mmCIF file with all atom_site columns, C-alpha atoms in Angstrom:
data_model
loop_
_atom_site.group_PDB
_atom_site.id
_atom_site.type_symbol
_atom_site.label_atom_id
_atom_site.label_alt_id
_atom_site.label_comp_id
_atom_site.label_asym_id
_atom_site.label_entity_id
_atom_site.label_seq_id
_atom_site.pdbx_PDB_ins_code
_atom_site.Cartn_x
_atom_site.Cartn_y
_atom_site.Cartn_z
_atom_site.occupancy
_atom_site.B_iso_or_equiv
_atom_site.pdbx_formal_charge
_atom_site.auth_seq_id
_atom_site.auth_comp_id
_atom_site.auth_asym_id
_atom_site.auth_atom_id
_atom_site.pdbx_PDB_model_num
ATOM 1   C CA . UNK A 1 1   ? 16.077  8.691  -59.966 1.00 96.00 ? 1   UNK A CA 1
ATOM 2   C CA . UNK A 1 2   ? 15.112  6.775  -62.888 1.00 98.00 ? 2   UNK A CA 1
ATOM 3   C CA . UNK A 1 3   ? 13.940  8.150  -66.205 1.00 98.00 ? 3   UNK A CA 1
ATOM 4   C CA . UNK A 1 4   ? 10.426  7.073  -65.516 1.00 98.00 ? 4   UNK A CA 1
ATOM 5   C CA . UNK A 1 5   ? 10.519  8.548  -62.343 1.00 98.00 ? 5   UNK A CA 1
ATOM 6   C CA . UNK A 1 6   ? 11.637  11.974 -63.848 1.00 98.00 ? 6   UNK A CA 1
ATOM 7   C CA . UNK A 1 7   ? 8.808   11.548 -66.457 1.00 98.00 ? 7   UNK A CA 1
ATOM 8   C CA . UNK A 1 8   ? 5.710   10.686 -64.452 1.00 98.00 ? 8   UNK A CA 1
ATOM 9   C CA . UNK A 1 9   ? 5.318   14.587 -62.895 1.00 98.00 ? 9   UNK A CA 1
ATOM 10  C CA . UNK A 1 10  ? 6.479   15.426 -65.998 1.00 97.00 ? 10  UNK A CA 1
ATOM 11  C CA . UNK A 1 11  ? 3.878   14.414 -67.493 1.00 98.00 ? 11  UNK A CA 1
ATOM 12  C CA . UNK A 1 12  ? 0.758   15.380 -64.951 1.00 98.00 ? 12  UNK A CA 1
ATOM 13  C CA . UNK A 1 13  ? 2.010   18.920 -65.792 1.00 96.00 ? 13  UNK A CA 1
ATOM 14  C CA . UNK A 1 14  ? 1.738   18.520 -69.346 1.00 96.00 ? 14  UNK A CA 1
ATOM 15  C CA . UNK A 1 15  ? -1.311  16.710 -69.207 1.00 97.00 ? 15  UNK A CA 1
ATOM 16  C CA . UNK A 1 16  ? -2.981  19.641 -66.926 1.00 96.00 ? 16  UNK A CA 1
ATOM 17  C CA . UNK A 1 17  ? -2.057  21.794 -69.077 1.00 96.00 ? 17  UNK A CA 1
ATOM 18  C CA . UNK A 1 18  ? -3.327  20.605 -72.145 1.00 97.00 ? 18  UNK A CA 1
ATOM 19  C CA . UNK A 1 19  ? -7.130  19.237 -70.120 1.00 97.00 ? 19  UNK A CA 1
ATOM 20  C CA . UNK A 1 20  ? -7.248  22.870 -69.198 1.00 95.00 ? 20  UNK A CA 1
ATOM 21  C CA . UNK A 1 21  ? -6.972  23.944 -73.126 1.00 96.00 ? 21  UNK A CA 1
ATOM 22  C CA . UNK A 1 22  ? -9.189  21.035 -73.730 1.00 97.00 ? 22  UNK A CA 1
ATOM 23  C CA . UNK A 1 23  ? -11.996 21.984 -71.390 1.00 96.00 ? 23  UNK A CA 1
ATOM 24  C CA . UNK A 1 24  ? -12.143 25.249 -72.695 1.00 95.00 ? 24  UNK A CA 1
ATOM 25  C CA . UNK A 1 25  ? -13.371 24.174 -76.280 1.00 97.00 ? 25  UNK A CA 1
ATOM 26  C CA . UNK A 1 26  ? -17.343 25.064 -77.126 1.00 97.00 ? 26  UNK A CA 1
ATOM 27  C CA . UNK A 1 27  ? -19.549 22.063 -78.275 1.00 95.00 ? 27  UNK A CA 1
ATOM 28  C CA . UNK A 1 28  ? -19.872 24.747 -81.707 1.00 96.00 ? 28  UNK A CA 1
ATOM 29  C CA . UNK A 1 29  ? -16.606 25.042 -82.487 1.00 96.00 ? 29  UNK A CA 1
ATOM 30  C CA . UNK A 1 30  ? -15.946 20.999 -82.881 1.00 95.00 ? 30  UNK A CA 1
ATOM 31  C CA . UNK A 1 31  ? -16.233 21.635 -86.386 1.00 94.00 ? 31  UNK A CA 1
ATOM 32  C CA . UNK A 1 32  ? -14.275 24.475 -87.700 1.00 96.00 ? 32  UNK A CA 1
ATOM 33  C CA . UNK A 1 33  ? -11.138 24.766 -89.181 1.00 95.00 ? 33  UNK A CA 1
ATOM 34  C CA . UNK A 1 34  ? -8.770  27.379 -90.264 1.00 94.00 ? 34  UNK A CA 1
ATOM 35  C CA . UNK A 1 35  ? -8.585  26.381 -93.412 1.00 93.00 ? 35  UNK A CA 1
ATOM 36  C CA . UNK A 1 36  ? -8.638  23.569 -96.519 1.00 90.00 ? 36  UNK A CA 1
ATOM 37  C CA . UNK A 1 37  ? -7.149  20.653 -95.547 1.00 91.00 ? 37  UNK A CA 1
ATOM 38  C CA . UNK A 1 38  ? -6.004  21.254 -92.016 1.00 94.00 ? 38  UNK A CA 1
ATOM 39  C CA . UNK A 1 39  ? -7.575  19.246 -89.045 1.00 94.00 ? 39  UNK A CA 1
ATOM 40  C CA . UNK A 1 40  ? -10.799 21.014 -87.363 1.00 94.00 ? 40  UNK A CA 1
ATOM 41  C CA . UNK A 1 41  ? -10.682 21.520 -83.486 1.00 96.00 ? 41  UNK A CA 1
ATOM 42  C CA . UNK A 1 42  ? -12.481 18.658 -82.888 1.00 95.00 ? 42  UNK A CA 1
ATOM 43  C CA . UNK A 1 43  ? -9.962  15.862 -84.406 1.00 93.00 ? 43  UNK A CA 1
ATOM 44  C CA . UNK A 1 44  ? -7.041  17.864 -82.930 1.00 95.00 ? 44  UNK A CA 1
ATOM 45  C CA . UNK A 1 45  ? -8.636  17.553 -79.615 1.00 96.00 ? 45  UNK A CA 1
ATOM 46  C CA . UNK A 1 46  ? -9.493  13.911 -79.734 1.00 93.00 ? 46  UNK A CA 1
ATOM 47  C CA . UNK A 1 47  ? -5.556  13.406 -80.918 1.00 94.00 ? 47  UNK A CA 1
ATOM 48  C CA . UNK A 1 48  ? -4.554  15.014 -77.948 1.00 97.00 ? 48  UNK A CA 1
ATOM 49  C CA . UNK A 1 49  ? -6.660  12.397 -75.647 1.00 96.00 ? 49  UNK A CA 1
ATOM 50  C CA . UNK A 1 50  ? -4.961  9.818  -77.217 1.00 94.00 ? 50  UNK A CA 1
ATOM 51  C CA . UNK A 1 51  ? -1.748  10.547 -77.713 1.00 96.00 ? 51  UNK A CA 1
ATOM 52  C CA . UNK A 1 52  ? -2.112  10.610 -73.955 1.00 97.00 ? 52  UNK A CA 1
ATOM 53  C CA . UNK A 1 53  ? -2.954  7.009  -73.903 1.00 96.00 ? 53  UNK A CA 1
ATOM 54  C CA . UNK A 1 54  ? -0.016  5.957  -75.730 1.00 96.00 ? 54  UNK A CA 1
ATOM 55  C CA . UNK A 1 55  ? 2.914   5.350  -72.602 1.00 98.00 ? 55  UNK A CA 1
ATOM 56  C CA . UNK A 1 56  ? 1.058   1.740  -72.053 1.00 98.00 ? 56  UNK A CA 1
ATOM 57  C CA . UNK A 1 57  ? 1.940   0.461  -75.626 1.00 97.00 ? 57  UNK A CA 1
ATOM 58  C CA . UNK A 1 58  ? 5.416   1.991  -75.980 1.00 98.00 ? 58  UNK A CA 1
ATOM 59  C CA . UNK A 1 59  ? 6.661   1.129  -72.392 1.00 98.00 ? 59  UNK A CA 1
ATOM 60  C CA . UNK A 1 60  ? 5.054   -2.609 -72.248 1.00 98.00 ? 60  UNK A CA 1
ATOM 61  C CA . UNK A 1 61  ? 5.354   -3.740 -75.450 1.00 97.00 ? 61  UNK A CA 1
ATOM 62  C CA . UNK A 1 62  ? 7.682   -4.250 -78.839 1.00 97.00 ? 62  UNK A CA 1
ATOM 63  C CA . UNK A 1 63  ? 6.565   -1.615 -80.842 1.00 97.00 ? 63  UNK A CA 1
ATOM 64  C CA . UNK A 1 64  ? 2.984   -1.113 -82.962 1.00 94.00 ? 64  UNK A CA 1
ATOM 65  C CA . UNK A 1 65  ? 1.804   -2.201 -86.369 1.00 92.00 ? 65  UNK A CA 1
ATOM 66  C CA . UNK A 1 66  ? -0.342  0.144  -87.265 1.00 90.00 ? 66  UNK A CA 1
ATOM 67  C CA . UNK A 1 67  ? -2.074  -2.518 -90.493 1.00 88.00 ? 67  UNK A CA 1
ATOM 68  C CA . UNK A 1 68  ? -3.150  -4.152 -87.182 1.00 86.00 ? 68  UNK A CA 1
ATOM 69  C CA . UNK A 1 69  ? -4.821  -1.295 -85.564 1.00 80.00 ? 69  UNK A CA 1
ATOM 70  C CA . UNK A 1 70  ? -8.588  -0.891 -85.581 1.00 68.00 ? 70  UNK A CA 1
ATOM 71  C CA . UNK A 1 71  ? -8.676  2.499  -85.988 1.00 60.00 ? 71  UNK A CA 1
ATOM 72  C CA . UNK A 1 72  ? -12.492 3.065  -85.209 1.00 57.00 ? 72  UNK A CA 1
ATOM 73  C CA . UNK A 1 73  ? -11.822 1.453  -82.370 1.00 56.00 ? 73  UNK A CA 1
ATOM 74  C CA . UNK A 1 74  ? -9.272  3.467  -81.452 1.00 60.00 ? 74  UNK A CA 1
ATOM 75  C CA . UNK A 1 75  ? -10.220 6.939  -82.361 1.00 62.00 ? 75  UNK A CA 1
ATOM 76  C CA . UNK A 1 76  ? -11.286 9.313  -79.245 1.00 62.00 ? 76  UNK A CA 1
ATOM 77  C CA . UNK A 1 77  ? -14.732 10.795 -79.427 1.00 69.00 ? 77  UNK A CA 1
ATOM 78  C CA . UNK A 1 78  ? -14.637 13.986 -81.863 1.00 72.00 ? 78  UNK A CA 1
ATOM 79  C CA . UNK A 1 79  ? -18.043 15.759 -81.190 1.00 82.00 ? 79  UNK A CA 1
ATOM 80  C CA . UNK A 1 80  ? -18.476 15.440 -77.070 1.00 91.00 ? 80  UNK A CA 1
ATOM 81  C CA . UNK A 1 81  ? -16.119 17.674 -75.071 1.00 95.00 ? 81  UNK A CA 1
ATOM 82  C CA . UNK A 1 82  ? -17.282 16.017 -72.442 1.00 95.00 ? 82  UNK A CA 1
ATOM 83  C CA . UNK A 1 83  ? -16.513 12.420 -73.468 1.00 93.00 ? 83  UNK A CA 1
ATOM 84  C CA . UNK A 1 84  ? -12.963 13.441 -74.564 1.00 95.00 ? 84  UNK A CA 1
ATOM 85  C CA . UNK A 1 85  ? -12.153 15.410 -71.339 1.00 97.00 ? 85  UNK A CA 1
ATOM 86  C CA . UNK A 1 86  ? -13.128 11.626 -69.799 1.00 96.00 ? 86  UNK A CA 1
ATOM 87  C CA . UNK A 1 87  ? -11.247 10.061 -71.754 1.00 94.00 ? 87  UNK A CA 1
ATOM 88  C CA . UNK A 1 88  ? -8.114  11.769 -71.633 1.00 97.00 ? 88  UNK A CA 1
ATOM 89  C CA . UNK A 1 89  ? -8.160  11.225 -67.705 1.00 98.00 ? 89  UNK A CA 1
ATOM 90  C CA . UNK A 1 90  ? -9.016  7.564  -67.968 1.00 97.00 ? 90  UNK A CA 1
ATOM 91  C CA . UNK A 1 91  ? -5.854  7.469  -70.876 1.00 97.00 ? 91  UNK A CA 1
ATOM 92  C CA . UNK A 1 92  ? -3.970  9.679  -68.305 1.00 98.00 ? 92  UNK A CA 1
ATOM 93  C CA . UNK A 1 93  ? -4.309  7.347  -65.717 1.00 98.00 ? 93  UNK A CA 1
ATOM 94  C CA . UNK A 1 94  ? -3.521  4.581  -67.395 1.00 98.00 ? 94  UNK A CA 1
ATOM 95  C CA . UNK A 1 95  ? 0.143   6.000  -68.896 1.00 98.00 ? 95  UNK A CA 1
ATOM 96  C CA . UNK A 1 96  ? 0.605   7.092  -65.235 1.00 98.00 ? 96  UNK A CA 1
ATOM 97  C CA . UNK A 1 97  ? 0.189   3.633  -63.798 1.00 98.00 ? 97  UNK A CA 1
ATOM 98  C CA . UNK A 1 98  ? 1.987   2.124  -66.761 1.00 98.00 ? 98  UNK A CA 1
ATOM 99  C CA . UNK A 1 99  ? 5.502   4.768  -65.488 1.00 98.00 ? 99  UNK A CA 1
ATOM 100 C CA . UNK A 1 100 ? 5.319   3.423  -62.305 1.00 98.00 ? 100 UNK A CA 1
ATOM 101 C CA . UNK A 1 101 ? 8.317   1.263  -61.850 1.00 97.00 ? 101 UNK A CA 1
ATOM 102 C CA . UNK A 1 102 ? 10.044  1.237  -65.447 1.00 98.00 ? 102 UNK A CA 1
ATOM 103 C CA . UNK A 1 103 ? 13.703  0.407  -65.122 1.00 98.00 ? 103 UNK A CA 1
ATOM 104 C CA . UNK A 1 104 ? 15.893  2.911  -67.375 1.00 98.00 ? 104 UNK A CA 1
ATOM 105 C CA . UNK A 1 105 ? 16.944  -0.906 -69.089 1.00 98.00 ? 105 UNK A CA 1
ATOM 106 C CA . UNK A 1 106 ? 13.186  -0.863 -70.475 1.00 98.00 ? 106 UNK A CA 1
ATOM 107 C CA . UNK A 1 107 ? 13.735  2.720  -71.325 1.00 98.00 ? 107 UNK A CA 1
ATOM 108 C CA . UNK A 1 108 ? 16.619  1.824  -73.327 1.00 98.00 ? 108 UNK A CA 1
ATOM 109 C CA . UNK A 1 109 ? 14.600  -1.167 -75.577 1.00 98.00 ? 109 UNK A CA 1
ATOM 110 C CA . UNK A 1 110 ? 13.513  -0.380 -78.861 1.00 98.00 ? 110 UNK A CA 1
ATOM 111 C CA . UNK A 1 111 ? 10.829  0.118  -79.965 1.00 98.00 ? 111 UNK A CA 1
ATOM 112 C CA . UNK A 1 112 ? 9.472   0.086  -83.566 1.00 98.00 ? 112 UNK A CA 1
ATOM 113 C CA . UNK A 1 113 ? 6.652   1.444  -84.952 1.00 96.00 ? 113 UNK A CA 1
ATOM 114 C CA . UNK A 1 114 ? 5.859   -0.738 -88.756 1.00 95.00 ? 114 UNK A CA 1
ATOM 115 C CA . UNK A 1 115 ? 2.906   -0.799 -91.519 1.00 92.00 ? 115 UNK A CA 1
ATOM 116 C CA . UNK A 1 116 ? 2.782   -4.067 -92.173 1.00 92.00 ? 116 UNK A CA 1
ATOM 117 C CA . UNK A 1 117 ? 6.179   -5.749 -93.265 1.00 94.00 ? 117 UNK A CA 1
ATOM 118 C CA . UNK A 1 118 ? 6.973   -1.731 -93.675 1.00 95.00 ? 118 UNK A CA 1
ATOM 119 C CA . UNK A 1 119 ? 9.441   -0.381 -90.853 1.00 97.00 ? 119 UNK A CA 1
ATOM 120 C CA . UNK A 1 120 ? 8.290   3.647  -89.835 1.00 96.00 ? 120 UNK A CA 1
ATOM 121 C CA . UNK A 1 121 ? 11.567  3.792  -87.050 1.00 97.00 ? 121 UNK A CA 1
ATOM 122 C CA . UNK A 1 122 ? 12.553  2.201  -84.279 1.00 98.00 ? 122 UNK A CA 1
ATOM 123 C CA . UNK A 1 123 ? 14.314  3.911  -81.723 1.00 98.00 ? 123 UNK A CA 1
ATOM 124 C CA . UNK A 1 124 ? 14.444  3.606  -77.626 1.00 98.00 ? 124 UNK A CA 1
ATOM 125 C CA . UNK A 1 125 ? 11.570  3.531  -75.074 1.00 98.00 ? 125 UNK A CA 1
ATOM 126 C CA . UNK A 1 126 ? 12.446  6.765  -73.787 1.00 98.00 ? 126 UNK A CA 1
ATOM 127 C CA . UNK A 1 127 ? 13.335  8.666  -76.509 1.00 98.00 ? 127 UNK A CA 1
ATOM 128 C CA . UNK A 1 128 ? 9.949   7.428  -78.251 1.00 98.00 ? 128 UNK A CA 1
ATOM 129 C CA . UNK A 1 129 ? 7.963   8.893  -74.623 1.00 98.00 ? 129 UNK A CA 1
ATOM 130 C CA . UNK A 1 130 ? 9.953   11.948 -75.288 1.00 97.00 ? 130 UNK A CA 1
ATOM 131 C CA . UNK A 1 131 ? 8.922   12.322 -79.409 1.00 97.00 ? 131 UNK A CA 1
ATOM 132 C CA . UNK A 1 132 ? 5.933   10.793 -79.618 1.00 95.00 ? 132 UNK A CA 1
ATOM 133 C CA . UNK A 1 133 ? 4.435   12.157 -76.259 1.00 97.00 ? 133 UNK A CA 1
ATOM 134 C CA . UNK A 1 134 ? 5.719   15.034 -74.827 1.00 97.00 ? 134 UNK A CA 1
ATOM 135 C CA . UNK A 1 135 ? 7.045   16.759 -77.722 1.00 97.00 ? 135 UNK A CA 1
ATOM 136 C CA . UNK A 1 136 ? 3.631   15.220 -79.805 1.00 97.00 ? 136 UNK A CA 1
ATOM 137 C CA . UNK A 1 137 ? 1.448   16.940 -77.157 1.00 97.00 ? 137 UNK A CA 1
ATOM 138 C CA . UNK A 1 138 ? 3.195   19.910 -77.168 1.00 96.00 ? 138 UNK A CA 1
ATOM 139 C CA . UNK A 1 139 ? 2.892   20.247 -81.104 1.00 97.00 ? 139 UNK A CA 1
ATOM 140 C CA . UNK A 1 140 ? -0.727  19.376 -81.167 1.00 97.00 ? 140 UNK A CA 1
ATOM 141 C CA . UNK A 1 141 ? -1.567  21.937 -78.107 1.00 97.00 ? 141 UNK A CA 1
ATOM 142 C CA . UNK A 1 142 ? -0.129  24.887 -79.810 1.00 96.00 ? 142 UNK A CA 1
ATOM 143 C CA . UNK A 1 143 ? -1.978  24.110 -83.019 1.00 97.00 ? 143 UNK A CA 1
ATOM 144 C CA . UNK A 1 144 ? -5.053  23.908 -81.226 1.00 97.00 ? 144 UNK A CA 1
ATOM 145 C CA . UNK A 1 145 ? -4.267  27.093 -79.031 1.00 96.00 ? 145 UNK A CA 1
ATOM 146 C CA . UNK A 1 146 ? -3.845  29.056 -82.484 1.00 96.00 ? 146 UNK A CA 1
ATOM 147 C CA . UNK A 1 147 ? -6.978  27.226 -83.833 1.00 97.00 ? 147 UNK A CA 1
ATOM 148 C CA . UNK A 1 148 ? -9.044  27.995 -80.906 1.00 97.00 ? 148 UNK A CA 1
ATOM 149 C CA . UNK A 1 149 ? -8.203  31.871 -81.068 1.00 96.00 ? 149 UNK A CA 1
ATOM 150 C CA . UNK A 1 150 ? -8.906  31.624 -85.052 1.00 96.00 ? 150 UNK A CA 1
ATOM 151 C CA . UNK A 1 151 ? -12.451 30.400 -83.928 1.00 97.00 ? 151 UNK A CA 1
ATOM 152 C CA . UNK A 1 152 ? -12.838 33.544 -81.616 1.00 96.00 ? 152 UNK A CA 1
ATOM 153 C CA . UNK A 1 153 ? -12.315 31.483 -78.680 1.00 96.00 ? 153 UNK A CA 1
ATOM 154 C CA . UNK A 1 154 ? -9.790  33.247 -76.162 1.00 89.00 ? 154 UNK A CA 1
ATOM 155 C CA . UNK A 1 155 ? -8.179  31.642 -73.790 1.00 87.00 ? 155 UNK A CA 1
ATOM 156 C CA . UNK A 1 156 ? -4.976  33.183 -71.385 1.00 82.00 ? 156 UNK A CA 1
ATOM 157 C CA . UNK A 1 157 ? -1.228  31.736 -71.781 1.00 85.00 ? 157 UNK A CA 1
ATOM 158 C CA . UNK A 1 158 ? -0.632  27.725 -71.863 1.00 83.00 ? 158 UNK A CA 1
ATOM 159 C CA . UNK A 1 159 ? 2.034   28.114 -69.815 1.00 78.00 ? 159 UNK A CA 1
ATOM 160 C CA . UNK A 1 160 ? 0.889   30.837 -67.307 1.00 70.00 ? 160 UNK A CA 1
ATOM 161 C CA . UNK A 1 161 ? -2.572  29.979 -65.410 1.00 59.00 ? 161 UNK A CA 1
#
C-alpha cells in the first residue's frame, strides 16, 4: 500500500470530523474571539476549509511562493457558514482526487515553501501532507473546539460522535 493510499481514508476521517465541528458554528458567533489578538471563529473556520484544499499544490507541484499568492483570492469565505461548509467539500474533493495514484517517489520530492527569493523549508511531499495538513487541521480544530465552547457554543467530543 502506498503512502497515498494510507492517507486518502485518512484523511475523509479527519475531514468529517472537522465539517461536523464546522457545521455546528452559529452565523453570530463568526465574530467573536477569546481574546486580543487571537483569531475569531470565523477566520479559524475559513483556515480550516483551506488548509483542506492544500494536497493539490503540495502533491503536483514544486513547492509555493507565497509573494505570488493572491491572497484575496485565496481566502475562504469568513461570514457564511454555509459557503465555507461548501467549500471545504469542493477543497475536499479536490485533495481526494489529487491522492489518487501518488507514487511514494512523489511522496519523497521536496517540496519548498519560499517568500520571494526567501526559503520558509523544504522538506518531502509526505512529510509536508503530514505537517501542514493533518497535524495543521488537527491544531486549528482544537482551537476552534475551545473557542466555540468560550462562545457558549457546546458541542460533544471531536473524537467520539
Amino acid at each position: 500500500m502506498t503512502i497515498a493510499q494510507l492517507m486518502i481514508p485518512e484523511l475523509s476521517r479527519e475531514a468529517e470530523t472537522t465539517r461536523r465541528l464546522l457545521a455546528r458554528i452559529p452565523a453570530d458567533k463568526l465574530d467573536f474571539t477569546p481574546g486580543h489578538g487571537l483569531h475569531t471563529i470565523g477566520w479559524n473556520a475559513s483556515h480550516l476549509v483551506e488548509i483542506v484544499g492544500w494536497v493539490p499544490g503540495i502533491v503536483n507541484e514544486p513547492g509555493l511562493d507565497l509573494a505570488a499568492v493572491d491572497a484575496e483570492q485565496q481566502a475562504a469565505p469568513t461570514g457564511d457558514v454555509a459557503a465555507m461548509l461548501a467549500r471545504f467539500d469542493s477543497n475536499l474533493a479536490g485533495s481526494l482526487a489529487a491522492l489518487e495514484g501518488v507514487s511514494d517517489e512523489t511522496m519523497a520530492q521536496s517540496w519548498t515553501m519560499r517568500m520571494g527569493q526567501h526559503e520558509i523549508f523544504t522538506m518531502a511531499k509526505g512529510d509536508c501532507l503530514r505537517k501542514w495538513v493533518f497535524t495543521h487541521t488537527a491544531h486549528h480544530r482544537g482551537i476552534l473546539s475551545a473557542t466555540l465552547r468560550l462562545a457558549g457554543v457546546s458541542h460533544g467530543s471531536i473524537y467520539e460522535e
